[in-house]
Each structure stands twice: as structure tokens, then as C-alpha cells.
Coordinates of C-alpha atoms in Angstrom, one line a residue:
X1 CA -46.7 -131.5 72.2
X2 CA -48.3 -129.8 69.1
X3 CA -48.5 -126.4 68.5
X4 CA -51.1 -124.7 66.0
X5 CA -51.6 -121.2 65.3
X6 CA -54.0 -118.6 63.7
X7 CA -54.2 -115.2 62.8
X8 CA -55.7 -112.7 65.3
X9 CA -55.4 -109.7 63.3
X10 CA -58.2 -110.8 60.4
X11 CA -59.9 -112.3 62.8
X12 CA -60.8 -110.1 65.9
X13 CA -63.1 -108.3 64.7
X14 CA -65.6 -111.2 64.0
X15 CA -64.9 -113.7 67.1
X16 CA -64.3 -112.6 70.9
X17 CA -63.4 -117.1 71.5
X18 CA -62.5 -119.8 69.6
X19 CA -63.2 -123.7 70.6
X20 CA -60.3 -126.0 69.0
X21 CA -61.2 -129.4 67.9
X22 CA -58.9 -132.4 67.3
X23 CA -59.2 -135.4 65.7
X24 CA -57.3 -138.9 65.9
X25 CA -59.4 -140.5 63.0
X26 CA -58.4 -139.5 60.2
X27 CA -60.8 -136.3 60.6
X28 CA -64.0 -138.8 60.7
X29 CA -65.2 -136.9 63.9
X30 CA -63.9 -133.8 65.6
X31 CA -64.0 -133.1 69.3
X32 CA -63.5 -130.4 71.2
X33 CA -60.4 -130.5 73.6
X34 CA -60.5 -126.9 75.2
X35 CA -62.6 -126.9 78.4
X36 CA -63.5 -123.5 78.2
X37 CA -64.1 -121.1 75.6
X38 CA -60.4 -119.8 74.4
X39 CA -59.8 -116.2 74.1
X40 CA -56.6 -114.0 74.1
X41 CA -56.7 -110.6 76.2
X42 CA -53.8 -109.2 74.7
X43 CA -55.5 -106.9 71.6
X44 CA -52.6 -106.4 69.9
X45 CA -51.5 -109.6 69.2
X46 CA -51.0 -110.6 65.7
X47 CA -50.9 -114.7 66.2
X48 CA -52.9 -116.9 68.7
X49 CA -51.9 -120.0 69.5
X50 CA -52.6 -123.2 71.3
X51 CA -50.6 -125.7 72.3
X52 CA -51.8 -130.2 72.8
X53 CA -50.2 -132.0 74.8
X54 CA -50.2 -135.8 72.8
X55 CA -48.9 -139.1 72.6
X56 CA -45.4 -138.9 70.1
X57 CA -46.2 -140.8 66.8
X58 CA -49.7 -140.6 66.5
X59 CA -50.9 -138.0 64.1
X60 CA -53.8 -136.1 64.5
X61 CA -56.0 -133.2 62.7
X62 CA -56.9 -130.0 64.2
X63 CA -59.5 -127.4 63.1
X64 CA -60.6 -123.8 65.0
X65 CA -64.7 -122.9 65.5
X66 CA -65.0 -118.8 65.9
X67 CA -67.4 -117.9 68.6
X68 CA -69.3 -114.6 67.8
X69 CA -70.2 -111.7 70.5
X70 CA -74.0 -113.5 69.7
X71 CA -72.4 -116.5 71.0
X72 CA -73.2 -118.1 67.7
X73 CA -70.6 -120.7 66.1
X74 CA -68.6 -119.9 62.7
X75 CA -68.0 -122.7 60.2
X76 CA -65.2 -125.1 60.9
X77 CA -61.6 -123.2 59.8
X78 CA -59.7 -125.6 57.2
X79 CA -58.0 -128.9 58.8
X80 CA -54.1 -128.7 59.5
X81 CA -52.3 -132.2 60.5
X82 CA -49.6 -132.8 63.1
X83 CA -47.7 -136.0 65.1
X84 CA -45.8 -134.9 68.5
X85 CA -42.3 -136.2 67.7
X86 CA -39.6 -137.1 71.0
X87 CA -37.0 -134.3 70.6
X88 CA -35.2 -135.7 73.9
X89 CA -31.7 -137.8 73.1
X90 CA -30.3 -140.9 74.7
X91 CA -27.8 -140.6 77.6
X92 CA -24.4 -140.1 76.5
X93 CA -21.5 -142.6 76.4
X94 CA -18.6 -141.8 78.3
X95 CA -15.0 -142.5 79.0
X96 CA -14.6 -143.0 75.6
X97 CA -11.0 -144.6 74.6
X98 CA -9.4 -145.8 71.3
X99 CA -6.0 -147.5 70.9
X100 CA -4.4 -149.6 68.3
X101 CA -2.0 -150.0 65.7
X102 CA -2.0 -148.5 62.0
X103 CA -3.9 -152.1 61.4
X104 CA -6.8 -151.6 63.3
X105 CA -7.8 -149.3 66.9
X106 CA -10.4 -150.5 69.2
X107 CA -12.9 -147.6 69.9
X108 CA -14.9 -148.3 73.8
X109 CA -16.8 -146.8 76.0
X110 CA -18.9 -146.7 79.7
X111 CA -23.0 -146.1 79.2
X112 CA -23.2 -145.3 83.3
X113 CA -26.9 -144.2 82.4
X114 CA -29.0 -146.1 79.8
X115 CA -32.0 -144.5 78.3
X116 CA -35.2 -146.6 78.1
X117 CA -36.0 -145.4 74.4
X118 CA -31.8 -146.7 73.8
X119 CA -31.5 -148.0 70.1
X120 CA -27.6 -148.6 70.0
X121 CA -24.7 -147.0 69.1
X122 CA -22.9 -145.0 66.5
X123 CA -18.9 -144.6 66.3
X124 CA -17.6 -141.7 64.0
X125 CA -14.2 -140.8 62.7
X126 CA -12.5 -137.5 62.4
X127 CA -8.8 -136.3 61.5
X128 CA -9.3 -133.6 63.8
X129 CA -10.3 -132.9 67.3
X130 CA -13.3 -130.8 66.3
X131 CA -14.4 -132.9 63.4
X132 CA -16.5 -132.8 60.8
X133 CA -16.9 -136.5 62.2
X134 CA -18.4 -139.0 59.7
X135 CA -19.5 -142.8 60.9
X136 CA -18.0 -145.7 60.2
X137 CA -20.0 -148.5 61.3
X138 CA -22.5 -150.0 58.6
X139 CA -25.6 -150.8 60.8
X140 CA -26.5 -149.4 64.1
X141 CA -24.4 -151.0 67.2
X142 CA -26.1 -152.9 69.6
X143 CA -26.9 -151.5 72.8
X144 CA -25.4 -154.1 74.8
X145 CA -21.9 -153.8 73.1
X146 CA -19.4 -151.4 74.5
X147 CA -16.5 -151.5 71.8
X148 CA -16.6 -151.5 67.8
X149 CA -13.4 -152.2 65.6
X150 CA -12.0 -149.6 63.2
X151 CA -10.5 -152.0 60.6
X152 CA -10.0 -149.4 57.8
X153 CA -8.1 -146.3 60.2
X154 CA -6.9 -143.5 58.9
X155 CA -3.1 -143.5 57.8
X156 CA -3.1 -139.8 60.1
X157 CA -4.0 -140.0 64.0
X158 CA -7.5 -140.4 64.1
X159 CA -10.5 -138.8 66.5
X160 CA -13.4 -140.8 67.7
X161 CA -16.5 -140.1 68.4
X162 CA -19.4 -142.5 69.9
X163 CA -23.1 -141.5 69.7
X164 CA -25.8 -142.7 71.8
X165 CA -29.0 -143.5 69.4
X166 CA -32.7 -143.5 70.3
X167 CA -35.7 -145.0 69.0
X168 CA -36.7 -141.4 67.3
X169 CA -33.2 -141.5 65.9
X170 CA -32.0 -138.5 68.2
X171 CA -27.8 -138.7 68.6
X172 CA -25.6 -137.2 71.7
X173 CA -22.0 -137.9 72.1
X174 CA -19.6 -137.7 74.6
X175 CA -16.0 -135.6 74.1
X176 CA -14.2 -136.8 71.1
X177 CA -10.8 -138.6 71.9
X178 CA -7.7 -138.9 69.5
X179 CA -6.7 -142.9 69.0
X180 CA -3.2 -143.6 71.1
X181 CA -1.3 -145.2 68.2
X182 CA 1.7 -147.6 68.3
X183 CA 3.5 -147.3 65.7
X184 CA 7.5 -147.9 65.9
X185 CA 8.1 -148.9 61.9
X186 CA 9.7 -146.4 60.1
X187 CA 8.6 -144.9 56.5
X188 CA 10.8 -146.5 53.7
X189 CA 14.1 -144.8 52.3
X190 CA 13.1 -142.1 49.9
X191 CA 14.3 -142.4 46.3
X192 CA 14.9 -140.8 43.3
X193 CA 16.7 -137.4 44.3
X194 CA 17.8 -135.4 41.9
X195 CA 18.5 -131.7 41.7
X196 CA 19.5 -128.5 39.7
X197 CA 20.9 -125.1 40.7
X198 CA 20.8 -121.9 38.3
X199 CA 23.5 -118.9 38.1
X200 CA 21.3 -117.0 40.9
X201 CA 21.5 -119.6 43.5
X202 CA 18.4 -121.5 43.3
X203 CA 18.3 -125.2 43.5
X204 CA 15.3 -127.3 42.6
X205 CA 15.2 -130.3 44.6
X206 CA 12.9 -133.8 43.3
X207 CA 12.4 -137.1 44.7
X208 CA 10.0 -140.0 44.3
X209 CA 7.0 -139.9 46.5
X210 CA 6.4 -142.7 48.6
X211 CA 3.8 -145.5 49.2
X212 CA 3.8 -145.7 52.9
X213 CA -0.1 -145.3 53.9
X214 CA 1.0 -143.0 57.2
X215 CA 3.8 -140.9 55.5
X216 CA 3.3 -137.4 56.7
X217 CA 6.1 -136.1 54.4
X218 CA 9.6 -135.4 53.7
X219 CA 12.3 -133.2 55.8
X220 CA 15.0 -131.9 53.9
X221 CA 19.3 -131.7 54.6
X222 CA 22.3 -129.4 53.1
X223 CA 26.1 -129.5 54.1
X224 CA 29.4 -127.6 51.9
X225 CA 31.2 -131.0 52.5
X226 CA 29.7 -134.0 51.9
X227 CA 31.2 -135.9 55.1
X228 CA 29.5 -132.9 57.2
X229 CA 26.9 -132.4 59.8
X230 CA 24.1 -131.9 57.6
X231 CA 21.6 -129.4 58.4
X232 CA 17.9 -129.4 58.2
X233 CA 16.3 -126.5 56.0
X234 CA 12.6 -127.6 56.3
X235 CA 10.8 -126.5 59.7
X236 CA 8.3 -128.7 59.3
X237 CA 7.7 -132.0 56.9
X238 CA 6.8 -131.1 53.1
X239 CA 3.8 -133.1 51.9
X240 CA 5.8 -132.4 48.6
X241 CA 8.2 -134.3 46.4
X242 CA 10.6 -131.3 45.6
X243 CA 12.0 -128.3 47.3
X244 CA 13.4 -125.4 46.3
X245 CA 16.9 -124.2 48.2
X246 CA 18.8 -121.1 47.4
X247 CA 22.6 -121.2 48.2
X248 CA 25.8 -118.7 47.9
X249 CA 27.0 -118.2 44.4
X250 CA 30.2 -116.6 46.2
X251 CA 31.6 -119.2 47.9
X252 CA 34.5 -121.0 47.5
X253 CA 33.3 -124.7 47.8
X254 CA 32.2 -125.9 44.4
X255 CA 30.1 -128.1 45.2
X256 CA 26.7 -128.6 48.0
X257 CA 25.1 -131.8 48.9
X258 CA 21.8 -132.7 50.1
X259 CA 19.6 -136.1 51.8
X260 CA 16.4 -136.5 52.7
X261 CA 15.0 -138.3 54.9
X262 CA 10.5 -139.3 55.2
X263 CA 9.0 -138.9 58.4
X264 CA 5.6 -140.7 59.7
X265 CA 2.5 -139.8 62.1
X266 CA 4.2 -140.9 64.9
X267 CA 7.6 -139.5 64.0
X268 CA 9.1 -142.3 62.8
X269 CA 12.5 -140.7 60.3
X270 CA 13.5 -143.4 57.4
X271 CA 17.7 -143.9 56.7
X272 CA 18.4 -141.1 55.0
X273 CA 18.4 -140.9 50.6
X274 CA 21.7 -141.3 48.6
X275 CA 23.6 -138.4 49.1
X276 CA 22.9 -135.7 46.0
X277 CA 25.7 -133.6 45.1
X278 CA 24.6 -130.7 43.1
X279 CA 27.5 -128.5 41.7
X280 CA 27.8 -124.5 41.4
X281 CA 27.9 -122.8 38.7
X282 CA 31.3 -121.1 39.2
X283 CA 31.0 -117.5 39.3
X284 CA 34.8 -116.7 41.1
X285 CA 37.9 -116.2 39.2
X286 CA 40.7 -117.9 40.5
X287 CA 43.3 -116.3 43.0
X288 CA 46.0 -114.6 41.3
X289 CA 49.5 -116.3 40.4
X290 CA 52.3 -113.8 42.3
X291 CA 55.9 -113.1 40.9
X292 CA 58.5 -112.7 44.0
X293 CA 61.4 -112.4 42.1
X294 CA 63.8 -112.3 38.9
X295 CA 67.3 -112.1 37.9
X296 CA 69.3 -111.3 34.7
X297 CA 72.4 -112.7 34.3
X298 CA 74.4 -113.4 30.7
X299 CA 71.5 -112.7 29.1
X300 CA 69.0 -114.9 30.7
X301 CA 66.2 -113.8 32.8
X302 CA 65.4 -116.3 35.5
X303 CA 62.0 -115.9 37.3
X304 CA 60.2 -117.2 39.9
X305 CA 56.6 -116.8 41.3
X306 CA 53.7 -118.5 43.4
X307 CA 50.9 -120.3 41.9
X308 CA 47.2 -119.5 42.2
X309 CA 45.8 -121.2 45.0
X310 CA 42.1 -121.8 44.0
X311 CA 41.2 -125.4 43.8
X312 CA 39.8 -125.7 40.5
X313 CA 42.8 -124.6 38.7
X314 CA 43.1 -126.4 35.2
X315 CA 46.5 -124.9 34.2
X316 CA 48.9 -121.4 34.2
X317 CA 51.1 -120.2 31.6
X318 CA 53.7 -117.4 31.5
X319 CA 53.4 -115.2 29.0
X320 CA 55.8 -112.7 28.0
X321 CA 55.9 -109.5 26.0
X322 CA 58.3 -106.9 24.2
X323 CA 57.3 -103.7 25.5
X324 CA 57.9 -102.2 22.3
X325 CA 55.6 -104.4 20.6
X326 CA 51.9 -103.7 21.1
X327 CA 51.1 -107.7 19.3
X328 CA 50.0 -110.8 21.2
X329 CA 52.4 -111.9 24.1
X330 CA 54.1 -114.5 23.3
X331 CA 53.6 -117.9 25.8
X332 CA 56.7 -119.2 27.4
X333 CA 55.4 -122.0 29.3
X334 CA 51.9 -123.9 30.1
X335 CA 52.2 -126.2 32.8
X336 CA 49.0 -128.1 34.7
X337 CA 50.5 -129.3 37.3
X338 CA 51.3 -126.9 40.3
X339 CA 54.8 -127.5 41.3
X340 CA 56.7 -125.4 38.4
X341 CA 57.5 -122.5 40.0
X342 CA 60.4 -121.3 37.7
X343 CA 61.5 -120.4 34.6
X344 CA 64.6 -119.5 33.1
X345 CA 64.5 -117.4 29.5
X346 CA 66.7 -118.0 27.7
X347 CA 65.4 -116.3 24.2
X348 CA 65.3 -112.8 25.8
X349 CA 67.1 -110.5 23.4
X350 CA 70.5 -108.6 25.0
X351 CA 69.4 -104.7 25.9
X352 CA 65.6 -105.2 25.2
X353 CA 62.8 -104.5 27.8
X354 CA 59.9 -107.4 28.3
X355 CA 56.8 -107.4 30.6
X356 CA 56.0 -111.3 32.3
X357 CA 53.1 -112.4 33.2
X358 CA 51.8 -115.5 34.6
X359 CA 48.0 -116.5 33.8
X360 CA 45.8 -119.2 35.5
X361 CA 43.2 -120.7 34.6
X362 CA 40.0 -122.8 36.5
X363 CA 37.6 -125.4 35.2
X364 CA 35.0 -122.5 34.4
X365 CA 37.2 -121.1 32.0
X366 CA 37.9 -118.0 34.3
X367 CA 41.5 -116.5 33.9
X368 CA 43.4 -114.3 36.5
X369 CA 46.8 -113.1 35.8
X370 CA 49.4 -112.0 37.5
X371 CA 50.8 -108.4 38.0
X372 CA 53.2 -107.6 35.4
X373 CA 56.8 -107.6 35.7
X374 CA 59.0 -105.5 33.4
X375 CA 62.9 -106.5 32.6
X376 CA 65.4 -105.1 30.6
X377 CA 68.1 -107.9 29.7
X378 CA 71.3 -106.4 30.4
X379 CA 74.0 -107.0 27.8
X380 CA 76.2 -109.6 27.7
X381 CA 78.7 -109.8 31.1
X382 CA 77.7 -109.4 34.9
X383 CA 76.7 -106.5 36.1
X384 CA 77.2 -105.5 39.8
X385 CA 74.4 -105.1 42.5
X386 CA 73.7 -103.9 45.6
X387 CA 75.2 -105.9 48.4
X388 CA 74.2 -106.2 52.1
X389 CA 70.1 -104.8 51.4
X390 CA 68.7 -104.8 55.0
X391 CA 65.6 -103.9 56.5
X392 CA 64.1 -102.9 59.7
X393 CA 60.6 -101.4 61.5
X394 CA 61.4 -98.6 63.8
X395 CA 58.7 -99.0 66.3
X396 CA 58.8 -95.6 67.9
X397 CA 58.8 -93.5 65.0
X398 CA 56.4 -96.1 63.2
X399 CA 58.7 -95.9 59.6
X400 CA 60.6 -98.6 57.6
X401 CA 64.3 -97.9 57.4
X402 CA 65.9 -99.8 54.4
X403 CA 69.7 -99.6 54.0
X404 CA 72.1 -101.0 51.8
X405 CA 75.8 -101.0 50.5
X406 CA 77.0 -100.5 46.4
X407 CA 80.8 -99.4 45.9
X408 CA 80.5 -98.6 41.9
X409 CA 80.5 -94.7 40.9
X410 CA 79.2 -94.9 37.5
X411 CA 76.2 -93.2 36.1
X412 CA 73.6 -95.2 37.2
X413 CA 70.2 -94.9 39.0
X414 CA 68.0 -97.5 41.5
X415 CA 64.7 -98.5 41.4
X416 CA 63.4 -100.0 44.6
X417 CA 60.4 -102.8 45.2
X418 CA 57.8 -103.0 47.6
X419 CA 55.2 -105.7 47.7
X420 CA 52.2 -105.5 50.2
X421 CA 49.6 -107.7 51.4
X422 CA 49.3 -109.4 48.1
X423 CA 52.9 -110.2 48.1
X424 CA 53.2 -109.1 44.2
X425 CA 56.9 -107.6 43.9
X426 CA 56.8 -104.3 42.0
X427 CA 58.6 -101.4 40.7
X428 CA 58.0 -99.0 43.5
X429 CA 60.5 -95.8 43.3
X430 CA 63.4 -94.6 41.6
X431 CA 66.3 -93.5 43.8
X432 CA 69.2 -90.9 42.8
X433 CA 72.7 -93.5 42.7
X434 CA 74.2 -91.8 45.6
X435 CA 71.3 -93.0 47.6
X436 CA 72.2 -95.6 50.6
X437 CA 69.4 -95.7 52.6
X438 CA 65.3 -95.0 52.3
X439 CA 62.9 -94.7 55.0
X440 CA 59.1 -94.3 55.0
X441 CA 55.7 -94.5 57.3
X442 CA 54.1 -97.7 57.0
X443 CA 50.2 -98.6 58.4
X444 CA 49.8 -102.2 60.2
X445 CA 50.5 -104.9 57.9
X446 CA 53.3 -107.0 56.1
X447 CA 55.4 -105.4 53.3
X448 CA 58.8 -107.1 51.3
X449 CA 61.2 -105.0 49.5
X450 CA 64.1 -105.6 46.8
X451 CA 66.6 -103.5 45.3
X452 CA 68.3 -103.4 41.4
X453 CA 70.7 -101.0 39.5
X454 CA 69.9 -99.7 36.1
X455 CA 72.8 -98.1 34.0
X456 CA 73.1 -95.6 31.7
X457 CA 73.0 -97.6 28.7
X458 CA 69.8 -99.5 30.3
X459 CA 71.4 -103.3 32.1
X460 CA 70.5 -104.0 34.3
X461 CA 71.7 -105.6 37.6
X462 CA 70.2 -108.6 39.2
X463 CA 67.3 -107.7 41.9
X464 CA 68.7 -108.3 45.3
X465 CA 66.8 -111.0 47.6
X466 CA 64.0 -110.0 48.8
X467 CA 63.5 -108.5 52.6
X468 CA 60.3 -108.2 54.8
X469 CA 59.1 -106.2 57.1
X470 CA 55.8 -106.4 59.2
X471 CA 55.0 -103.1 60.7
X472 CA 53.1 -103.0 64.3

């Protein structure tokens, strides 16, 4: 069909009819193709038109003849061309169906109903269901073939779609159909990880991206112990080479680890990376060294205490210092290895008061000391003790009741330890001399005592053993 039009509006007040002449000459000769005069009874109507039926492909030239109310003819109207084109595609293909491997996917399909205008086929490629889909084959396929070959497929599961083509070129598809891959080889072992944490957490993972054609990307693993299960911190594959993780600075494991592993279209997981181990920066001080006991005997002050137990201790010391003096302590002892427990000093001056404190030290140059522990030597001689210190937890009226036994009646006072959950032994209260026994409330928890004499002339006796309780 062809369609021409004119405007009504300039021209109804000159022509009541028109006559409409065609040509299929090249405009040579005209004739007319309307039987009748043509007119249009709606006044208002800005646009008239008429419409040809033709034959598609053959162009032709139309011009328009006014008829007056005289009945008289107008001079031909200026010659417009036009060629009736087929607007009407080719039955579809259907059943459409590709499979194959990453090599090459066969793409068919069923023509149930074949047009007679049929040219061939067209088979188009997409990465997603709803396309844009662009074709792949170089010339038109023929329309007795059912199946084309999709040598060059897409590393990613590919969409098909086939297109029926007619002679006017007009296209229609069926559904488009993702390709059913097989696929079972597995991405090659990822390389090159390396990493680096900061002091607020944050570690920057890098790795070497890979050459497989299907790789879909990388999913990433983090454990506290390197013989762990690992676990995975990316939902979803990264397209990326590097990931940023963020981990506890307060933690007590020094060190985090991490794998990756690349993953395919199809799922396919490589053997994992080299294992990466990626230290902290250490941010913790090490546990504190604890004192639990002394005694003073000729002039010597033997001590003992527990070491730190953090696991990246480098070394302790014991320090001590005159309490007179206000300079530098002076170090007794450095040790690295964590057996020494003891210490016997023998350069402590007879009558004089010292403070000791052991110090330890990690790998981060962090230091922790111990509680201070103050002695005065006693002077040369033994000096008696209290004998028989006991200790026991009254459950009803929830109190500790301490008791002991000490037969000297000399001028003389006591000064009583207590330790709680930390276990560091010190000075807790001084007791009158004629004092046998001391009882207090205690809250839930473990608690150690111990028990010296200080005379007059300031010795000392040695501190008894110590005794625990662990109130209910």
C-alpha cells in the first residue's frame, strides 16, 4: 500500500473533489486511479488522504487534480514518489537449543512453518537473557540448514538467538535460550598473594590476575591459625585482583592468614593459593609477671614470682630499688628464657627497705611490670614468725576467718597480705601484735593471704607461706 496526503485546510475553499493520478513510468503519462470524484465530508479536517493499493518494489508517482464547484479541472499539484515495501516477517524458528563446551556450542532449531518470501537465517549472541543480541554469522544462513557453529563463544554463559530472514530483509525470532555448557576443568591456582595490614586493622590483599578465558573471579579465605578451617569473607566472586579485610587489633593471636582460591562460569574452584600470613601490628602489652612470695633470712632476701604469660615475650628482668633513693633501680637479673622463677639477693644492705619489681618485655617493645614489693632486710640473725597461719571461708556468715599462733611478747606489729584475682601478694593491713586472728566479708572469688612480723627497730620476719581461700 501507499499512502499520500494533502492539505484540506488551504485548499477547501477552491476544490469541493480531487481526482488522483498515478504513474508507473517514470511520470511519462499520468492516469487516473480513483473511479469517482474523491471528496471528504468531514469540514473540519485538516489532512486528506488516499490510500493505493500496489505491487511491493515498484515505484510509482502520484499527483492530485482539484475539481472546482464549476466542475472545472485545476493544474496538476507537484509529483510525490513512493514504492509499497513488505512490512510482514518470516515465520519464526522455534525450539531453539544450544550446547557445547567452552570450544565451540552448537546453536539449532525447528522452522515448523516456512515462509515463501524465506531468505535464511541469522544466529545472534548475547551475555544476557534479554540481550542487546549482536550476530555472529558472516553471511546469511541458508534456509535449508537448521544449526550454525559458534566457534568463537563467549568465556561467560552465552544467550542465543535465531532470526528468521525474508527477502525484504524483515527479522523475527523465537525466545532466546542460554547455551547448556560442559565445562568440568578448573581455573588455574592463583599466584602472587601478597598482603599488608596497618595499626587500624585494615589489610590490603593482591594477587596476580589470571589467564583463564572463563575466569569469573576470585573468592577470598581468613583463619587465626594457619592449620584452621578457613573462612570465606567474599559473598560473591571479586572480578578483582586485591581485597581489602579489616581484622581485630585486640587480639591475642599475632598473626592471620589468608588463601584464595579462582572460580569459573560453571563453578569450577582452583587448589587453593600458598597460604599468606600477614602479621599484626602488636598493640597489647604483655600480661603482667606476679610476685607470690619472699623471705629474709641472714640478710638475704629470697623471692620468688610467676612469669608473664603472653607468647611473644622477649625477656623479664628484676629490678630493685632503695626506697630512700629516688635514682634509677638498679637490675638484678635479665633472663629470656621462662623457667627462672627465683632469685636470691644477696647484696641487700642489713636494716634497709627496697621495693622489687619484675618487668617483661614482648617482641613489640611493650613492657609490663609487676606490682611492687617492698622489704626491709632484717639485721643480721633469725628473726621469729608466725607459726601455724590458717585460713578458712565461713559459708553462713559469708567472711574469711584467718588465724594464727606467735609466742614472742616484744614490741612488735603485723602486717598481713591479701592477693586477689590477679594473684599479686601485697601489703594489705597492719595488725596491733596482740592480734591472733582477723576476719572479713569477702564477694565470690579466689583470694591468698600471708602473714610477717616487723619489730621495733624495723627486721623483719620472714613472710609465712601463703594460704588461699575461694569464697562461694
Amino acid at each position: 500500500f501507499i499512502k499520500i496526503t494533502w492539505n484540506n485546510t488551504t485548499n477547501k475553499e477552491l476544490f469541493t473533489a480531487y481526482n488522483i493520478e498515478r504513474s508507473s513510468d517514470g511520470g511519462k503519462t499520468f492516469s487516473k486511479i480513483n473511479a469517482l470524484p474523491f471528496t471528504s465530508l468531514a469540514e473540519q479536517t485538516e489532512v486528506l488522504s488516499y490510500t493505493d493499493s500496489v505491487k511491493n518494489y515498484i515505484p510509482y508517482q502520484y499527483r492530485i487534480v482539484g475539481i472546482t464547484p464549476w466542475v472545472d479541472n485545476s493544474n496538476p499539484s507537484i509529483v510525490v514518489k513512493g514504492m509499497g515495501r513488505d512490512k510482514t516477517p518470516a515465520a519464526p524458528p522455534l525450539n531453539t537449543r544450544a550446547t557445547g563446551d567452552r570450544s565451540k556450542i552448537m546453536v539449532s532449531w525447528e522452522l515448523p512453518v516456512q515462509s515463501k518470501d524465506l531468505k535464511g537465517f541469522t544466529v545472534a549472541r548475547s551475555h544476557k537473557l534479554e540481550g542487546p543480541f549482536i550476530a555472529i554469522n558472516e553471511k546469511t544462513i541458508q534456509v535449508a540448514e537448521r544449526h550454525f557453529i559458534d566457534t568463537k563463544p563467549s568465556p561467560q554463559e552465552p544467550f542465543y538467538a535465531v532470526y528468521s530472514v525474508d527477502t525484504a530483509n524483515n527479522m523475527s525470532s523465537t525466545f532466546s535460550v542460554m547455551a547448556s555448557i560442559y565445562d568440568s576443568v578448573a581455573p588455574l591456582q592463583p599466584k602472587g598473594l601478597t598482603g599488608r595490614i596497618d595499626s587500624s586493622g585494615a589489610v590490603k590483599l593482591n594477587w596476580k590476575f589470571g589467564s583463564d578465558n572463563d575466569l569469573l573471579g576470585y573468592q577470598v579465605y581468613v583463619a587465626n591459625r594457619k592449620n584452621n578451617v578457613y573462612r570465606q569473607i567474599t559473598s560473591s566472586p571479586t572480578r578483582d585482583s586485591a581485597w581489602v579485610d579489616s581484622v581485630n587489633m585486640r587480639s591475642l593471636t599475632e598473626e592471620v592468614y589468608y588463601k584464595i582460591t579462582a572460580v569459573d562460569y560453571n563453578n569450577n574452584a582452583s587448589d587453593y593459593s600458598e597460604i599468606l600470613t600477614v602479621k599484626r601490628p602488636d598493640v597489647i602489652p604483655p600480661s603482667a609477671p606476679v610476685i607470690t612470695g619472699y623471705a629474709v633470712e641472714n640478710g638475704k632476701v629470697s623471692l620468688r614470682w610467676v612469669n608473664s604469660s603472653s607468647t611473644d615475650i622477649v625477656k623479664h628482668s628484676l629490678y630493685r630499688k632503695a626506697e630512700h633513693n629516688s635514682k634509677e633501680e638498679k637490675l638484678l637479673l635479665e633472663y629470656r628464657d621462662n623457667t627462672t622463677q627465683t632469685f636470691i639477693d644477696t647484696t641487700a644492705a642489713e636494716g634497709a627497705s627496697y621495693k622489687y619489681e619484675v618487668r617483661a618485655y614482648d617482641d613489640a617493645g611493650y613492657v609490663t611490670p609487676s606490682g611492687a614489693l617492698a622489704v626491709t632486710v632484717a639485721e643480721a640473725g633469725n628473726k621469729p614468725g608466725v607459726e601455724r597461719f590458717t585460713a578458712q571461708w565461713d559459708n553462713a556468715g559469708r567472711k574469711a576467718k584467718l588465724q594464727w599462733h606467735f609466742s614472742d611478747k616484744g614490741d612488735y606489729e603485723l602486717v598481713l597480705f591479701k592477693a586477689g584475682e590477679d594473684g599479686q601478694l601485697k601489703a594489705y593491713k597492719k595488725l596491733k601484735g596482740d592480734k591472733r586472728s582477723f576476719e572479713e566479708a569477702l564477694i565470690r572469688g579466689k583470694y591468698r593471704y600471708a602473714i610477717k612480723v616487723i619489730y621495733a627497730n624495723g627486721a623483719e620476719s620472714a613472710l609465712t607461706e601463703v594460704v588461699d581461700i575461694e569464697a562461694s
